[in-house]
JSON list of C-alpha atoms in Angstrom, two decimals:
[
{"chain": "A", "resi": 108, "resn": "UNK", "atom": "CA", "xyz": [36.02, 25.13, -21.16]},
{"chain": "A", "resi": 109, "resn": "UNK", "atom": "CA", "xyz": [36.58, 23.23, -17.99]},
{"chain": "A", "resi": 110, "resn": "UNK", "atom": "CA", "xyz": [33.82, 20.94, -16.71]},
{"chain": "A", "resi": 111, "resn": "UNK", "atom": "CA", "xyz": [31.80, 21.85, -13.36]},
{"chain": "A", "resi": 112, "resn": "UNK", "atom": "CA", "xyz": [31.57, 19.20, -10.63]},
{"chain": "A", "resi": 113, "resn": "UNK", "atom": "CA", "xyz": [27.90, 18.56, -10.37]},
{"chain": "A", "resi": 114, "resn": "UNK", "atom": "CA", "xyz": [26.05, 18.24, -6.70]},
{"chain": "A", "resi": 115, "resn": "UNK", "atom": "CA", "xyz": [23.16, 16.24, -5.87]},
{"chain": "A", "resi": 116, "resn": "UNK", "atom": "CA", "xyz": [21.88, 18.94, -3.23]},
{"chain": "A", "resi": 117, "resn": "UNK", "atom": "CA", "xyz": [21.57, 22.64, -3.09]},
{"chain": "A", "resi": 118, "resn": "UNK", "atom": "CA", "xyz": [23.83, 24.04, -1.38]},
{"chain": "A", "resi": 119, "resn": "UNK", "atom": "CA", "xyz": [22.87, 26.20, 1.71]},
{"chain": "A", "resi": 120, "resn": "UNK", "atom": "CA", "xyz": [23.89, 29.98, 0.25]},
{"chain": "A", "resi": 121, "resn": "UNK", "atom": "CA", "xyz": [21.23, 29.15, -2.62]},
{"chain": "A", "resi": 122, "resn": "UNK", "atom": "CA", "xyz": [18.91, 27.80, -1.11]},
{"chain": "A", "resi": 123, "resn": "UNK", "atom": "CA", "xyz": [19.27, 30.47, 1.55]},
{"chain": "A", "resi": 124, "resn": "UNK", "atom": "CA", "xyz": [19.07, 32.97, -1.76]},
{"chain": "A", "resi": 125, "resn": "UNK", "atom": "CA", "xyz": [15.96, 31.20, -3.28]},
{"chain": "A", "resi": 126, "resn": "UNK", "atom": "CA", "xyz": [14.11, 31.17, 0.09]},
{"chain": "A", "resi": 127, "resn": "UNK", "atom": "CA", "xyz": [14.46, 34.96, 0.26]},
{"chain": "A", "resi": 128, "resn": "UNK", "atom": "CA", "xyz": [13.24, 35.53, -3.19]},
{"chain": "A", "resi": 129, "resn": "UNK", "atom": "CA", "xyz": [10.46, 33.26, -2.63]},
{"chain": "A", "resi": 130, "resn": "UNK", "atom": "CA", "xyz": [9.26, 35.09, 0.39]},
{"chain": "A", "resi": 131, "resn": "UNK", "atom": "CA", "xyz": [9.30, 38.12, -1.21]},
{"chain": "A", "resi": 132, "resn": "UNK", "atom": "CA", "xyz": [7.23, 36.52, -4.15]},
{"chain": "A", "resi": 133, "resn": "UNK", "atom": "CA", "xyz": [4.59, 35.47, -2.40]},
{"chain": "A", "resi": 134, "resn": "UNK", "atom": "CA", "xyz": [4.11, 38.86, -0.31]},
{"chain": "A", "resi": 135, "resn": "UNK", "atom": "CA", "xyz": [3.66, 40.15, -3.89]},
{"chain": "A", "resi": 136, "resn": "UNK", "atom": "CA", "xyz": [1.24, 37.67, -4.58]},
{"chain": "A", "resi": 137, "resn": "UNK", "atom": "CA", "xyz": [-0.68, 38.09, -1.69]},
{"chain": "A", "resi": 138, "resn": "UNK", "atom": "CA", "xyz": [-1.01, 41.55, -2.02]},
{"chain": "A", "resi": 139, "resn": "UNK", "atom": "CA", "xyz": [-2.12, 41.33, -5.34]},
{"chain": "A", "resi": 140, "resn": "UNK", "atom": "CA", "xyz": [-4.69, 38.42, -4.22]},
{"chain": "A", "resi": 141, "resn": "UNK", "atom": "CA", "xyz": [-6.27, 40.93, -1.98]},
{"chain": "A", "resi": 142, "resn": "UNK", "atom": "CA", "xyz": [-7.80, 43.31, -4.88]},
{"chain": "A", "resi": 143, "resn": "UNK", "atom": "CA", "xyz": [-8.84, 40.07, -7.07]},
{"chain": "A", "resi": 144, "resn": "UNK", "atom": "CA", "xyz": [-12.68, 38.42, -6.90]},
{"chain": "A", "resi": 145, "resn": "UNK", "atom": "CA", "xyz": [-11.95, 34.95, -5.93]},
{"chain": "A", "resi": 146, "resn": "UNK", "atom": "CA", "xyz": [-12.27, 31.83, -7.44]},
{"chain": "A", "resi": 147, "resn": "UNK", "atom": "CA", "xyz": [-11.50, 33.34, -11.03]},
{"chain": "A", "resi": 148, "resn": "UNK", "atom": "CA", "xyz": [-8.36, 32.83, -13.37]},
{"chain": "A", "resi": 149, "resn": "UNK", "atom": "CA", "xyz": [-6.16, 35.33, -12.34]},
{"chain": "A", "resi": 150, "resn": "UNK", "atom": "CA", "xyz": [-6.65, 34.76, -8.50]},
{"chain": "A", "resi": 151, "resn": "UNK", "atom": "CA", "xyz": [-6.68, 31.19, -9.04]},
{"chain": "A", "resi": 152, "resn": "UNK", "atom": "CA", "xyz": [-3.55, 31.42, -11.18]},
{"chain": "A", "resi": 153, "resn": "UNK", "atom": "CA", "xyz": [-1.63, 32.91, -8.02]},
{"chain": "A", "resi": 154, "resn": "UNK", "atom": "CA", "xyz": [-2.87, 30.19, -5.61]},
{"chain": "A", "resi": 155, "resn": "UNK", "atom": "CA", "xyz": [-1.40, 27.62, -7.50]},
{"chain": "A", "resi": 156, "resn": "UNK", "atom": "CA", "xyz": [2.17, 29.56, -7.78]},
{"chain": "A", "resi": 157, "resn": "UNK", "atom": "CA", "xyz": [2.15, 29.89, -4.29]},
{"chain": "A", "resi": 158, "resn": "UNK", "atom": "CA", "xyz": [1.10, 26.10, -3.64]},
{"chain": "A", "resi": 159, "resn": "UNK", "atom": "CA", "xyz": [3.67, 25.01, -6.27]},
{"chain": "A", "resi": 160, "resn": "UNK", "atom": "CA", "xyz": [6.34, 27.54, -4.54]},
{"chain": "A", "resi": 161, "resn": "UNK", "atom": "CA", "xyz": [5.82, 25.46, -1.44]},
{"chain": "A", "resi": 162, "resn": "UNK", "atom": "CA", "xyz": [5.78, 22.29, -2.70]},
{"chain": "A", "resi": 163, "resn": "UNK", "atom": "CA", "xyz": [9.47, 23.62, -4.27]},
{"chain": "A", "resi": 164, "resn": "UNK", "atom": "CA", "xyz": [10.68, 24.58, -1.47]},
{"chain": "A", "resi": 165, "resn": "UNK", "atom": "CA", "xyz": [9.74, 21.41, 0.62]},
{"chain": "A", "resi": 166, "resn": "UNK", "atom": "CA", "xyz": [11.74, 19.56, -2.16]},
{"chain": "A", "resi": 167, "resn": "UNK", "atom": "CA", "xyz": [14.43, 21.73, -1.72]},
{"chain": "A", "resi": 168, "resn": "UNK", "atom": "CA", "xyz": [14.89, 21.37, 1.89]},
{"chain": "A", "resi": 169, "resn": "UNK", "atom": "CA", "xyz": [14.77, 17.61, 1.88]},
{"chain": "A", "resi": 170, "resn": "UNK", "atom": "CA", "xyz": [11.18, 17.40, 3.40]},
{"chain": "A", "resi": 171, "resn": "UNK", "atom": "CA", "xyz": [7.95, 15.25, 2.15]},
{"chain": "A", "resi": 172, "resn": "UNK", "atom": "CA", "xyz": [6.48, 17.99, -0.81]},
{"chain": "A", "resi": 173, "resn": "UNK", "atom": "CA", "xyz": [3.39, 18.62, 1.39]},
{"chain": "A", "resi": 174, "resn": "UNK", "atom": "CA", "xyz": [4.62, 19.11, 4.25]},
{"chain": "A", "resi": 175, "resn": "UNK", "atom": "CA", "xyz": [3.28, 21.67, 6.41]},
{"chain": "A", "resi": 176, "resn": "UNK", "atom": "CA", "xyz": [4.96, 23.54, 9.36]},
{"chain": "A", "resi": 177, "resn": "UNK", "atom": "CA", "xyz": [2.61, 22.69, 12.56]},
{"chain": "A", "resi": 178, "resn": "UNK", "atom": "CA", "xyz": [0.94, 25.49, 13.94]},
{"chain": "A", "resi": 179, "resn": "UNK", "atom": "CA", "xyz": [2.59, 26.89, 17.50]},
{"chain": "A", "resi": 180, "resn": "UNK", "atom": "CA", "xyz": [0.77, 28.96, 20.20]},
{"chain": "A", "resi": 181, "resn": "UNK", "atom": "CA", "xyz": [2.04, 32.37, 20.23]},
{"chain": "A", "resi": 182, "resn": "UNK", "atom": "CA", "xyz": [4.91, 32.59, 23.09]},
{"chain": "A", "resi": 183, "resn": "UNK", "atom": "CA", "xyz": [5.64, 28.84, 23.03]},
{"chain": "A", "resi": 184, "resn": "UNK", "atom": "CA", "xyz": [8.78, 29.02, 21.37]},
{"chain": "A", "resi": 185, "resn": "UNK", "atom": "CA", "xyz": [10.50, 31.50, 23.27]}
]
């Protein structure tokens, strides 16, 4: 069996993949968040998936793991 070349980075169509999946994770998270009382296991359980999905994704896309996008005022980006 022939070897693989190994990458140091992601590349793009991947992480392009694993962004979508992601997304669509933590709708399904939220959603389920919703019907939970909070500050118990099971809704405590999802907000540290979706804090250690960010953090992954940060990683991913070469920026500090806590990063956080900054806030913009609705029509300022147009």
């Amino acid at each position: 069996m022939p070897r693989r070349k190994r990458h140091l980075k992601i590349n793009s169509y991947d992480l392009q993949q694993i962004d979508q999946q992601i997304g669509l994770l933590r709708i399904a998270t939220r959603r389920a968040q919703i019907s939970l009382t909070p500050l118990r296991e099971h809704y405590n359980a999802l907000s540290e998936l979706d804090r250690a999905l960010h953090r992954a994704l940060n990683l991913l896309n070469d920026r500090p793991a806590n990063y956080r996008e900054p806030h913009h005022a609705p029509m300022s980006q147009g």
